[in-house]
Amino acid sequence: MKSDNVKVGMQQAPHRSLFNALGLTDEELSKPLVGIVCSYNEIVPGHMNLDKIAQAVKLGVAAAGGTPIMFPAIAVCDGIAMGHIGMKYSLVTRDLIADSTEAMALAHQFDALVMIPNCDKNVPGLLMAAARVNVPTVFVSGGPMLAGHVKGHKTSLSSMFEAVGSYAAGTMTEADVKDFECNACPTCGSCSGMYTANSMNCLTEALGMGLPGNGTIPAVYSERIKLAKHAGMAVMEMYNKNIRPRDIITKEAIINALTVDMALGCSTNSMLHIPAIAHEIGFDFDIAMANDISAKTPNLCHLAPAGPTYMEDLNEAGGVYAVMNQLKELGLLNEDCMTVTGKTIGDAVDGVKNKNPEVIRPLDNPYSATGGLAVLKGNLAPDGSVVKRSAVCAEMMQHEGPARVFECEEDAIAAIKGGKIVAGDVVVIRYEGPKGGPGMREMLNPTSAIAGMGLGSSVALITDGRFSGASRGASIGHISPEAAVGGPIALVEEGDIIAIDLEACTLNVKLSNEELAARKAKWQPREPKVTTGYLARYAKMVTSGNRGAVLEF
């Protein structure tokens, strides 16, 4: 056992004295030590139930012959952090989570780990740590929130943000907004649509690192507690068979995850996190691969914000494995990839039926023949940009319009709510990338304001920042290179014509190469917005969005 390094031998007598201080018995120390990495806190709705998940995991580990020992991981609620300086601290926590979990796991020589995440950066951060530490590891999330109900219709957090925009437009009363406020988020759990948290929890299943149901069983269901117990048992089975994360998270598994991403219509943030996870196993992931996979992968689901269905509906329809089984029928999955169950992906999804063709479209009736995400390139995004194509209305698949340029999110929101943005415009928000932000803030407030004011089918938004999974419409993010390093988005001027073609996967400003070069020659870097603390260190080390915003020394 790896933990023998801190348990066995005369040299380890001081170590054992500290285990005695923890109240651990000789019987417990004779078994494998299993770290339970629990992201419980009292500020994130998706994490307020994780103490119960952790206790269930511990029971499962102990029943299967291990000694569970819990330690924490942090998490930020993106909804609460949205629209102010707090959002600068969202993406950056992914690397704090990975680094701190690596430190805890190796400092204490755990034999195996069970990761208990739930929200946006928490899931990929722990997946990155799992690949680094590479001891037997199983993931079990806290589960999604149930959908809210307002005026007889299911709803979610994205509708809440859009209600604020509708109020600004005069189409909704304060009482209407209060109705959403009190009913949009009715339970604990990760927000109820296919936003980033649920996207990543579903893709954890697709990668093979979570048990069936990890991404979809609602947080308030007792089935979630049973899943947690089985996760504790499963990690001991992995330990006994010496199955490790790098046996599971392979290049082929990552391609599987991206394929499932396209079918589900996941958040654009997955195009930050999948490259970062790939980076941990030495796979140089080119985001342009997404278009090749999209071209052959049908989009089978339109969960909120793209459509009227929610995570509870996907769960009842058969979950992620039902989607994967249909992709298997098309020959789109690498079936030999290993999972934490010890089965291959092909065997694991075999026979899982689609129970509701209104939620998971059958192969002969997809929402579209191509996947939910697209990577756009052109003279405005030479290294790429990302859009959730499945959440864009037909009218905006091709669009040309004048640039309305803003140097930060706050200025754009003020202009939108002030009625200064009109049909046909292309809102440009720059200096919000990984370095320029710093922290690559999500732009849910401006996209929700655009939708709430009735401009979702006539106004596009492009940024070197990123979007919440709750954003919909022609919202194009991750523009690389970003403005802070002199990318072309820094050279756009008010009134320049921006041309967007989501079918051809292009994003261009209608300027000659000579004009762009002349503007670049005059461009000067801006002083950093933050010069102290973690954000300043992050800004110096972070790479661009197209590379997953990973840190380099």
PDB file of N, CA and C in Angstrom, residues 56-145:
ATOM      1  N   ALA A  56     -22.216   9.018   2.893  1.00  0.00           N
ATOM      2  CA  ALA A  56     -22.610   7.809   2.159  1.00  0.00           C
ATOM      3  C   ALA A  56     -21.398   7.159   1.499  1.00  0.00           C
ATOM      4  N   VAL A  57     -20.519   7.976   0.918  1.00  0.00           N
ATOM      5  CA  VAL A  57     -19.293   7.438   0.313  1.00  0.00           C
ATOM      6  C   VAL A  57     -18.465   6.717   1.372  1.00  0.00           C
ATOM      7  N   LYS A  58     -18.324   7.333   2.537  1.00  0.00           N
ATOM      8  CA  LYS A  58     -17.522   6.737   3.614  1.00  0.00           C
ATOM      9  C   LYS A  58     -18.083   5.377   4.032  1.00  0.00           C
ATOM     10  N   LEU A  59     -19.402   5.264   4.080  1.00  0.00           N
ATOM     11  CA  LEU A  59     -20.019   3.977   4.401  1.00  0.00           C
ATOM     12  C   LEU A  59     -19.680   2.938   3.336  1.00  0.00           C
ATOM     13  N   GLY A  60     -19.717   3.361   2.074  1.00  0.00           N
ATOM     14  CA  GLY A  60     -19.389   2.445   0.985  1.00  0.00           C
ATOM     15  C   GLY A  60     -17.940   1.988   1.023  1.00  0.00           C
ATOM     16  N   VAL A  61     -17.031   2.905   1.289  1.00  0.00           N
ATOM     17  CA  VAL A  61     -15.605   2.562   1.381  1.00  0.00           C
ATOM     18  C   VAL A  61     -15.367   1.585   2.530  1.00  0.00           C
ATOM     19  N   ALA A  62     -15.933   1.893   3.693  1.00  0.00           N
ATOM     20  CA  ALA A  62     -15.729   1.035   4.863  1.00  0.00           C
ATOM     21  C   ALA A  62     -16.327  -0.352   4.642  1.00  0.00           C
ATOM     22  N   ALA A  63     -17.499  -0.400   3.993  1.00  0.00           N
ATOM     23  CA  ALA A  63     -18.133  -1.696   3.737  1.00  0.00           C
ATOM     24  C   ALA A  63     -17.294  -2.559   2.811  1.00  0.00           C
ATOM     25  N   ALA A  64     -16.518  -1.915   1.949  1.00  0.00           N
ATOM     26  CA  ALA A  64     -15.711  -2.654   0.967  1.00  0.00           C
ATOM     27  C   ALA A  64     -14.263  -2.843   1.422  1.00  0.00           C
ATOM     28  N   GLY A  65     -13.946  -2.474   2.669  1.00  0.00           N
ATOM     29  CA  GLY A  65     -12.634  -2.808   3.198  1.00  0.00           C
ATOM     30  C   GLY A  65     -11.613  -1.701   3.226  1.00  0.00           C
ATOM     31  N   GLY A  66     -12.030  -0.455   3.088  1.00  0.00           N
ATOM     32  CA  GLY A  66     -11.097   0.665   3.158  1.00  0.00           C
ATOM     33  C   GLY A  66     -11.343   1.530   4.376  1.00  0.00           C
ATOM     34  N   THR A  67     -10.418   2.454   4.619  1.00  0.00           N
ATOM     35  CA  THR A  67     -10.569   3.421   5.701  1.00  0.00           C
ATOM     36  C   THR A  67     -10.732   4.801   5.090  1.00  0.00           C
ATOM     37  N   PRO A  68     -11.952   5.353   5.147  1.00  0.00           N
ATOM     38  CA  PRO A  68     -12.187   6.656   4.523  1.00  0.00           C
ATOM     39  C   PRO A  68     -11.756   7.804   5.430  1.00  0.00           C
ATOM     40  N   ILE A  69     -11.090   8.808   4.843  1.00  0.00           N
ATOM     41  CA  ILE A  69     -10.652   9.997   5.576  1.00  0.00           C
ATOM     42  C   ILE A  69     -10.950  11.213   4.701  1.00  0.00           C
ATOM     43  N   MET A  70     -11.756  12.129   5.207  1.00  0.00           N
ATOM     44  CA  MET A  70     -12.230  13.246   4.400  1.00  0.00           C
ATOM     45  C   MET A  70     -11.307  14.457   4.515  1.00  0.00           C
ATOM     46  N   PHE A  71     -11.118  15.142   3.382  1.00  0.00           N
ATOM     47  CA  PHE A  71     -10.499  16.469   3.389  1.00  0.00           C
ATOM     48  C   PHE A  71     -11.199  17.334   2.346  1.00  0.00           C
ATOM     49  N   PRO A  72     -11.073  18.685   2.442  1.00  0.00           N
ATOM     50  CA  PRO A  72     -11.931  19.565   1.641  1.00  0.00           C
ATOM     51  C   PRO A  72     -11.320  20.030   0.333  1.00  0.00           C
ATOM     52  N   ALA A  73     -12.206  20.483  -0.543  1.00  0.00           N
ATOM     53  CA  ALA A  73     -11.837  21.252  -1.736  1.00  0.00           C
ATOM     54  C   ALA A  73     -12.767  22.454  -1.794  1.00  0.00           C
ATOM     55  N   ILE A  74     -12.273  23.565  -2.330  1.00  0.00           N
ATOM     56  CA  ILE A  74     -13.084  24.777  -2.405  1.00  0.00           C
ATOM     57  C   ILE A  74     -13.991  24.752  -3.625  1.00  0.00           C
ATOM     58  N   ALA A  75     -14.947  25.668  -3.658  1.00  0.00           N
ATOM     59  CA  ALA A  75     -15.819  25.832  -4.824  1.00  0.00           C
ATOM     60  C   ALA A  75     -16.435  27.218  -4.788  1.00  0.00           C
ATOM     61  N   VAL A  76     -16.617  27.809  -5.964  1.00  0.00           N
ATOM     62  CA  VAL A  76     -17.279  29.114  -6.121  1.00  0.00           C
ATOM     63  C   VAL A  76     -18.626  28.895  -6.785  1.00  0.00           C
ATOM     64  N   CYS A  77     -19.652  29.611  -6.324  1.00  0.00           N
ATOM     65  CA  CYS A  77     -20.945  29.619  -7.009  1.00  0.00           C
ATOM     66  C   CYS A  77     -20.895  30.688  -8.091  1.00  0.00           C
ATOM     67  N   ASP A  78     -20.876  30.280  -9.347  1.00  0.00           N
ATOM     68  CA  ASP A  78     -20.771  31.245 -10.436  1.00  0.00           C
ATOM     69  C   ASP A  78     -21.955  32.202 -10.476  1.00  0.00           C
ATOM     70  N   GLY A  79     -23.131  31.718 -10.089  1.00  0.00           N
ATOM     71  CA  GLY A  79     -24.300  32.588 -10.099  1.00  0.00           C
ATOM     72  C   GLY A  79     -24.155  33.742  -9.118  1.00  0.00           C
ATOM     73  N   ILE A  80     -23.656  33.443  -7.920  1.00  0.00           N
ATOM     74  CA  ILE A  80     -23.457  34.487  -6.913  1.00  0.00           C
ATOM     75  C   ILE A  80     -22.271  35.366  -7.282  1.00  0.00           C
ATOM     76  N   ALA A  81     -21.269  34.789  -7.942  1.00  0.00           N
ATOM     77  CA  ALA A  81     -20.083  35.558  -8.337  1.00  0.00           C
ATOM     78  C   ALA A  81     -20.300  36.390  -9.597  1.00  0.00           C
ATOM     79  N   MET A  82     -21.430  36.203 -10.270  1.00  0.00           N
ATOM     80  CA  MET A  82     -21.669  36.796 -11.581  1.00  0.00           C
ATOM     81  C   MET A  82     -21.804  38.312 -11.526  1.00  0.00           C
ATOM     82  N   GLY A  83     -21.167  39.003 -12.486  1.00  0.00           N
ATOM     83  CA  GLY A  83     -21.423  40.416 -12.709  1.00  0.00           C
ATOM     84  C   GLY A  83     -20.668  41.367 -11.814  1.00  0.00           C
ATOM     85  N   HIS A  84     -19.666  40.889 -11.096  1.00  0.00           N
ATOM     86  CA  HIS A  84     -18.845  41.769 -10.259  1.00  0.00           C
ATOM     87  C   HIS A  84     -17.444  41.165 -10.162  1.00  0.00           C
ATOM     88  N   ILE A  85     -16.597  41.709  -9.320  1.00  0.00           N
ATOM     89  CA  ILE A  85     -15.198  41.254  -9.260  1.00  0.00           C
ATOM     90  C   ILE A  85     -15.099  39.769  -8.902  1.00  0.00           C
ATOM     91  N   GLY A  86     -16.129  39.249  -8.233  1.00  0.00           N
ATOM     92  CA  GLY A  86     -16.091  37.841  -7.853  1.00  0.00           C
ATOM     93  C   GLY A  86     -15.928  36.897  -9.022  1.00  0.00           C
ATOM     94  N   MET A  87     -16.452  37.264 -10.201  1.00  0.00           N
ATOM     95  CA  MET A  87     -16.344  36.381 -11.354  1.00  0.00           C
ATOM     96  C   MET A  87     -14.898  36.245 -11.834  1.00  0.00           C
ATOM     97  N   LYS A  88     -14.046  37.193 -11.501  1.00  0.00           N
ATOM     98  CA  LYS A  88     -12.622  37.037 -11.830  1.00  0.00           C
ATOM     99  C   LYS A  88     -12.016  35.861 -11.069  1.00  0.00           C
ATOM    100  N   TYR A  89     -12.667  35.454  -9.986  1.00  0.00           N
ATOM    101  CA  TYR A  89     -12.131  34.389  -9.139  1.00  0.00           C
ATOM    102  C   TYR A  89     -12.759  33.028  -9.427  1.00  0.00           C
ATOM    103  N   SER A  90     -13.558  32.923 -10.470  1.00  0.00           N
ATOM    104  CA  SER A  90     -14.233  31.660 -10.753  1.00  0.00           C
ATOM    105  C   SER A  90     -13.327  30.668 -11.477  1.00  0.00           C
ATOM    106  N   LEU A  91     -12.968  30.977 -12.714  1.00  0.00           N
ATOM    107  CA  LEU A  91     -12.134  30.058 -13.488  1.00  0.00           C
ATOM    108  C   LEU A  91     -10.813  29.768 -12.777  1.00  0.00           C
ATOM    109  N   VAL A  92     -10.255  30.768 -12.122  1.00  0.00           N
ATOM    110  CA  VAL A  92      -8.938  30.591 -11.500  1.00  0.00           C
ATOM    111  C   VAL A  92      -8.969  29.558 -10.385  1.00  0.00           C
ATOM    112  N   THR A  93     -10.160  29.289  -9.815  1.00  0.00           N
ATOM    113  CA  THR A  93     -10.211  28.285  -8.748  1.00  0.00           C
ATOM    114  C   THR A  93      -9.977  26.879  -9.278  1.00  0.00           C
ATOM    115  N   ARG A  94     -10.211  26.668 -10.561  1.00  0.00           N
ATOM    116  CA  ARG A  94      -9.971  25.326 -11.122  1.00  0.00           C
ATOM    117  C   ARG A  94      -8.558  24.857 -10.824  1.00  0.00           C
ATOM    118  N   ASP A  95      -7.593  25.746 -10.994  1.00  0.00           N
ATOM    119  CA  ASP A  95      -6.197  25.368 -10.779  1.00  0.00           C
ATOM    120  C   ASP A  95      -5.839  25.327  -9.298  1.00  0.00           C
ATOM    121  N   LEU A  96      -6.477  26.180  -8.491  1.00  0.00           N
ATOM    122  CA  LEU A  96      -6.295  26.087  -7.041  1.00  0.00           C
ATOM    123  C   LEU A  96      -6.797  24.736  -6.531  1.00  0.00           C
ATOM    124  N   ILE A  97      -7.942  24.310  -7.039  1.00  0.00           N
ATOM    125  CA  ILE A  97      -8.521  23.028  -6.625  1.00  0.00           C
ATOM    126  C   ILE A  97      -7.607  21.873  -7.023  1.00  0.00           C
ATOM    127  N   ALA A  98      -7.127  21.898  -8.258  1.00  0.00           N
ATOM    128  CA  ALA A  98      -6.228  20.830  -8.720  1.00  0.00           C
ATOM    129  C   ALA A  98      -4.948  20.804  -7.894  1.00  0.00           C
ATOM    130  N   ASP A  99      -4.362  21.976  -7.686  1.00  0.00           N
ATOM    131  CA  ASP A  99      -3.089  22.045  -6.964  1.00  0.00           C
ATOM    132  C   ASP A  99      -3.247  21.617  -5.510  1.00  0.00           C
ATOM    133  N   SER A 100      -4.291  22.102  -4.833  1.00  0.00           N
ATOM    134  CA  SER A 100      -4.445  21.802  -3.411  1.00  0.00           C
ATOM    135  C   SER A 100      -4.796  20.332  -3.189  1.00  0.00           C
ATOM    136  N   THR A 101      -5.575  19.758  -4.108  1.00  0.00           N
ATOM    137  CA  THR A 101      -5.917  18.339  -3.979  1.00  0.00           C
ATOM    138  C   THR A 101      -4.694  17.469  -4.218  1.00  0.00           C
ATOM    139  N   GLU A 102      -3.900  17.814  -5.216  1.00  0.00           N
ATOM    140  CA  GLU A 102      -2.624  17.119  -5.442  1.00  0.00           C
ATOM    141  C   GLU A 102      -1.768  17.174  -4.184  1.00  0.00           C
ATOM    142  N   ALA A 103      -1.674  18.358  -3.579  1.00  0.00           N
ATOM    143  CA  ALA A 103      -0.837  18.532  -2.389  1.00  0.00           C
ATOM    144  C   ALA A 103      -1.330  17.661  -1.238  1.00  0.00           C
ATOM    145  N   MET A 104      -2.633  17.673  -0.989  1.00  0.00           N
ATOM    146  CA  MET A 104      -3.187  16.893   0.125  1.00  0.00           C
ATOM    147  C   MET A 104      -3.028  15.386  -0.107  1.00  0.00           C
ATOM    148  N   ALA A 105      -3.304  14.958  -1.333  1.00  0.00           N
ATOM    149  CA  ALA A 105      -3.267  13.529  -1.625  1.00  0.00           C
ATOM    150  C   ALA A 105      -1.862  12.959  -1.509  1.00  0.00           C
ATOM    151  N   LEU A 106      -0.871  13.712  -1.999  1.00  0.00           N
ATOM    152  CA  LEU A 106       0.503  13.203  -1.979  1.00  0.00           C
ATOM    153  C   LEU A 106       1.179  13.430  -0.636  1.00  0.00           C
ATOM    154  N   ALA A 107       0.841  14.513   0.043  1.00  0.00           N
ATOM    155  CA  ALA A 107       1.438  14.771   1.358  1.00  0.00           C
ATOM    156  C   ALA A 107       1.058  13.695   2.362  1.00  0.00           C
ATOM    157  N   HIS A 108      -0.168  13.145   2.192  1.00  0.00           N
ATOM    158  CA  HIS A 108      -0.647  12.166   3.168  1.00  0.00           C
ATOM    159  C   HIS A 108      -0.678  10.742   2.625  1.00  0.00           C
ATOM    160  N   GLN A 109      -0.196  10.560   1.385  1.00  0.00           N
ATOM    161  CA  GLN A 109       0.027   9.229   0.815  1.00  0.00           C
ATOM    162  C   GLN A 109      -1.213   8.349   0.808  1.00  0.00           C
ATOM    163  N   PHE A 110      -2.333   8.929   0.329  1.00  0.00           N
ATOM    164  CA  PHE A 110      -3.558   8.145   0.215  1.00  0.00           C
ATOM    165  C   PHE A 110      -3.408   7.060  -0.842  1.00  0.00           C
ATOM    166  N   ASP A 111      -4.057   5.934  -0.587  1.00  0.00           N
ATOM    167  CA  ASP A 111      -4.014   4.804  -1.517  1.00  0.00           C
ATOM    168  C   ASP A 111      -5.032   4.956  -2.646  1.00  0.00           C
ATOM    169  N   ALA A 112      -6.100   5.682  -2.389  1.00  0.00           N
ATOM    170  CA  ALA A 112      -7.168   5.873  -3.378  1.00  0.00           C
ATOM    171  C   ALA A 112      -7.925   7.142  -2.998  1.00  0.00           C
ATOM    172  N   LEU A 113      -8.753   7.624  -3.917  1.00  0.00           N
ATOM    173  CA  LEU A 113      -9.508   8.850  -3.698  1.00  0.00           C
ATOM    174  C   LEU A 113     -10.927   8.698  -4.221  1.00  0.00           C
ATOM    175  N   VAL A 114     -11.867   9.326  -3.540  1.00  0.00           N
ATOM    176  CA  VAL A 114     -13.206   9.540  -4.090  1.00  0.00           C
ATOM    177  C   VAL A 114     -13.421  11.046  -4.142  1.00  0.00           C
ATOM    178  N   MET A 115     -13.664  11.561  -5.327  1.00  0.00           N
ATOM    179  CA  MET A 115     -13.875  12.994  -5.523  1.00  0.00           C
ATOM    180  C   MET A 115     -15.370  13.303  -5.456  1.00  0.00           C
ATOM    181  N   ILE A 116     -15.731  14.303  -4.635  1.00  0.00           N
ATOM    182  CA  ILE A 116     -17.134  14.700  -4.497  1.00  0.00           C
ATOM    183  C   ILE A 116     -17.255  16.177  -4.863  1.00  0.00           C
ATOM    184  N   PRO A 117     -17.377  16.464  -6.161  1.00  0.00           N
ATOM    185  CA  PRO A 117     -17.559  17.836  -6.631  1.00  0.00           C
ATOM    186  C   PRO A 117     -19.025  18.075  -6.969  1.00  0.00           C
ATOM    187  N   ASN A 118     -19.318  19.240  -7.499  1.00  0.00           N
ATOM    188  CA  ASN A 118     -20.607  19.423  -8.158  1.00  0.00           C
ATOM    189  C   ASN A 118     -20.611  20.584  -9.146  1.00  0.00           C
ATOM    190  N   CYS A 119     -19.913  21.664  -8.862  1.00  0.00           N
ATOM    191  CA  CYS A 119     -20.118  22.857  -9.674  1.00  0.00           C
ATOM    192  C   CYS A 119     -18.967  23.126 -10.641  1.00  0.00           C
ATOM    193  N   ASP A 120     -19.081  24.247 -11.348  1.00  0.00           N
ATOM    194  CA  ASP A 120     -18.407  24.489 -12.618  1.00  0.00           C
ATOM    195  C   ASP A 120     -16.916  24.162 -12.659  1.00  0.00           C
ATOM    196  N   LYS A 121     -16.098  24.796 -11.813  1.00  0.00           N
ATOM    197  CA  LYS A 121     -14.650  24.620 -11.886  1.00  0.00           C
ATOM    198  C   LYS A 121     -14.183  23.506 -10.961  1.00  0.00           C
ATOM    199  N   ASN A 122     -15.078  23.125 -10.059  1.00  0.00           N
ATOM    200  CA  ASN A 122     -14.798  22.092  -9.083  1.00  0.00           C
ATOM    201  C   ASN A 122     -14.597  20.732  -9.746  1.00  0.00           C
ATOM    202  N   VAL A 123     -15.461  20.417 -10.726  1.00  0.00           N
ATOM    203  CA  VAL A 123     -15.389  19.113 -11.398  1.00  0.00           C
ATOM    204  C   VAL A 123     -14.103  18.997 -12.229  1.00  0.00           C
ATOM    205  N   PRO A 124     -13.829  19.939 -13.149  1.00  0.00           N
ATOM    206  CA  PRO A 124     -12.590  19.789 -13.925  1.00  0.00           C
ATOM    207  C   PRO A 124     -11.341  19.898 -13.069  1.00  0.00           C
ATOM    208  N   GLY A 125     -11.372  20.740 -12.029  1.00  0.00           N
ATOM    209  CA  GLY A 125     -10.209  20.846 -11.155  1.00  0.00           C
ATOM    210  C   GLY A 125      -9.874  19.517 -10.513  1.00  0.00           C
ATOM    211  N   LEU A 126     -10.893  18.794 -10.066  1.00  0.00           N
ATOM    212  CA  LEU A 126     -10.649  17.494  -9.443  1.00  0.00           C
ATOM    213  C   LEU A 126     -10.298  16.430 -10.476  1.00  0.00           C
ATOM    214  N   LEU A 127     -10.832  16.533 -11.686  1.00  0.00           N
ATOM    215  CA  LEU A 127     -10.392  15.615 -12.746  1.00  0.00           C
ATOM    216  C   LEU A 127      -8.921  15.832 -13.077  1.00  0.00           C
ATOM    217  N   MET A 128      -8.489  17.091 -13.109  1.00  0.00           N
ATOM    218  CA  MET A 128      -7.073  17.377 -13.344  1.00  0.00           C
ATOM    219  C   MET A 128      -6.213  16.786 -12.231  1.00  0.00           C
ATOM    220  N   ALA A 129      -6.669  16.943 -10.986  1.00  0.00           N
ATOM    221  CA  ALA A 129      -5.922  16.389  -9.857  1.00  0.00           C
ATOM    222  C   ALA A 129      -5.870  14.868  -9.921  1.00  0.00           C
ATOM    223  N   ALA A 130      -6.975  14.250 -10.305  1.00  0.00           N
ATOM    224  CA  ALA A 130      -7.007  12.791 -10.402  1.00  0.00           C
ATOM    225  C   ALA A 130      -5.962  12.283 -11.384  1.00  0.00           C
ATOM    226  N   ALA A 131      -5.847  12.970 -12.529  1.00  0.00           N
ATOM    227  CA  ALA A 131      -4.857  12.559 -13.533  1.00  0.00           C
ATOM    228  C   ALA A 131      -3.435  12.740 -13.004  1.00  0.00           C
ATOM    229  N   ARG A 132      -3.207  13.796 -12.228  1.00  0.00           N
ATOM    230  CA  ARG A 132      -1.864  14.036 -11.687  1.00  0.00           C
ATOM    231  C   ARG A 132      -1.476  13.000 -10.626  1.00  0.00           C
ATOM    232  N   VAL A 133      -2.369  12.793  -9.661  1.00  0.00           N
ATOM    233  CA  VAL A 133      -2.054  11.934  -8.519  1.00  0.00           C
ATOM    234  C   VAL A 133      -2.023  10.476  -8.944  1.00  0.00           C
ATOM    235  N   ASN A 134      -2.970  10.097  -9.804  1.00  0.00           N
ATOM    236  CA  ASN A 134      -3.007   8.778 -10.445  1.00  0.00           C
ATOM    237  C   ASN A 134      -3.016   7.618  -9.451  1.00  0.00           C
ATOM    238  N   VAL A 135      -3.870   7.740  -8.438  1.00  0.00           N
ATOM    239  CA  VAL A 135      -4.217   6.579  -7.620  1.00  0.00           C
ATOM    240  C   VAL A 135      -5.667   6.242  -7.942  1.00  0.00           C
ATOM    241  N   PRO A 136      -6.122   5.011  -7.671  1.00  0.00           N
ATOM    242  CA  PRO A 136      -7.507   4.652  -7.995  1.00  0.00           C
ATOM    243  C   PRO A 136      -8.487   5.716  -7.496  1.00  0.00           C
ATOM    244  N   THR A 137      -9.341   6.195  -8.398  1.00  0.00           N
ATOM    245  CA  THR A 137     -10.211   7.335  -8.094  1.00  0.00           C
ATOM    246  C   THR A 137     -11.572   7.162  -8.758  1.00  0.00           C
ATOM    247  N   VAL A 138     -12.628   7.469  -7.999  1.00  0.00           N
ATOM    248  CA  VAL A 138     -13.992   7.486  -8.512  1.00  0.00           C
ATOM    249  C   VAL A 138     -14.605   8.850  -8.210  1.00  0.00           C
ATOM    250  N   PHE A 139     -15.422   9.347  -9.124  1.00  0.00           N
ATOM    251  CA  PHE A 139     -16.139  10.604  -8.933  1.00  0.00           C
ATOM    252  C   PHE A 139     -17.607  10.320  -8.631  1.00  0.00           C
ATOM    253  N   VAL A 140     -18.162  11.073  -7.685  1.00  0.00           N
ATOM    254  CA  VAL A 140     -19.608  11.082  -7.482  1.00  0.00           C
ATOM    255  C   VAL A 140     -20.003  12.513  -7.135  1.00  0.00           C
ATOM    256  N   SER A 141     -20.809  13.117  -7.993  1.00  0.00           N
ATOM    257  CA  SER A 141     -21.193  14.517  -7.796  1.00  0.00           C
ATOM    258  C   SER A 141     -22.385  14.614  -6.853  1.00  0.00           C
ATOM    259  N   GLY A 142     -22.734  15.865  -6.517  1.00  0.00           N
ATOM    260  CA  GLY A 142     -23.877  16.092  -5.638  1.00  0.00           C
ATOM    261  C   GLY A 142     -25.206  16.067  -6.352  1.00  0.00           C
ATOM    262  N   GLY A 143     -25.184  16.102  -7.698  1.00  0.00           N
ATOM    263  CA  GLY A 143     -26.409  15.997  -8.466  1.00  0.00           C
ATOM    264  C   GLY A 143     -27.054  17.325  -8.801  1.00  0.00           C
ATOM    265  N   PRO A 144     -27.889  17.339  -9.848  1.00  0.00           N
ATOM    266  CA  PRO A 144     -28.527  18.575 -10.290  1.00  0.00           C
ATOM    267  C   PRO A 144     -29.747  18.951  -9.454  1.00  0.00           C
ATOM    268  N   MET A 145     -30.017  20.233  -9.448  1.00  0.00           N
ATOM    269  CA  MET A 145     -31.221  20.811  -8.853  1.00  0.00           C
ATOM    270  C   MET A 145     -32.453  20.394  -9.663  1.00  0.00           C
TER     271      MET A 145
END
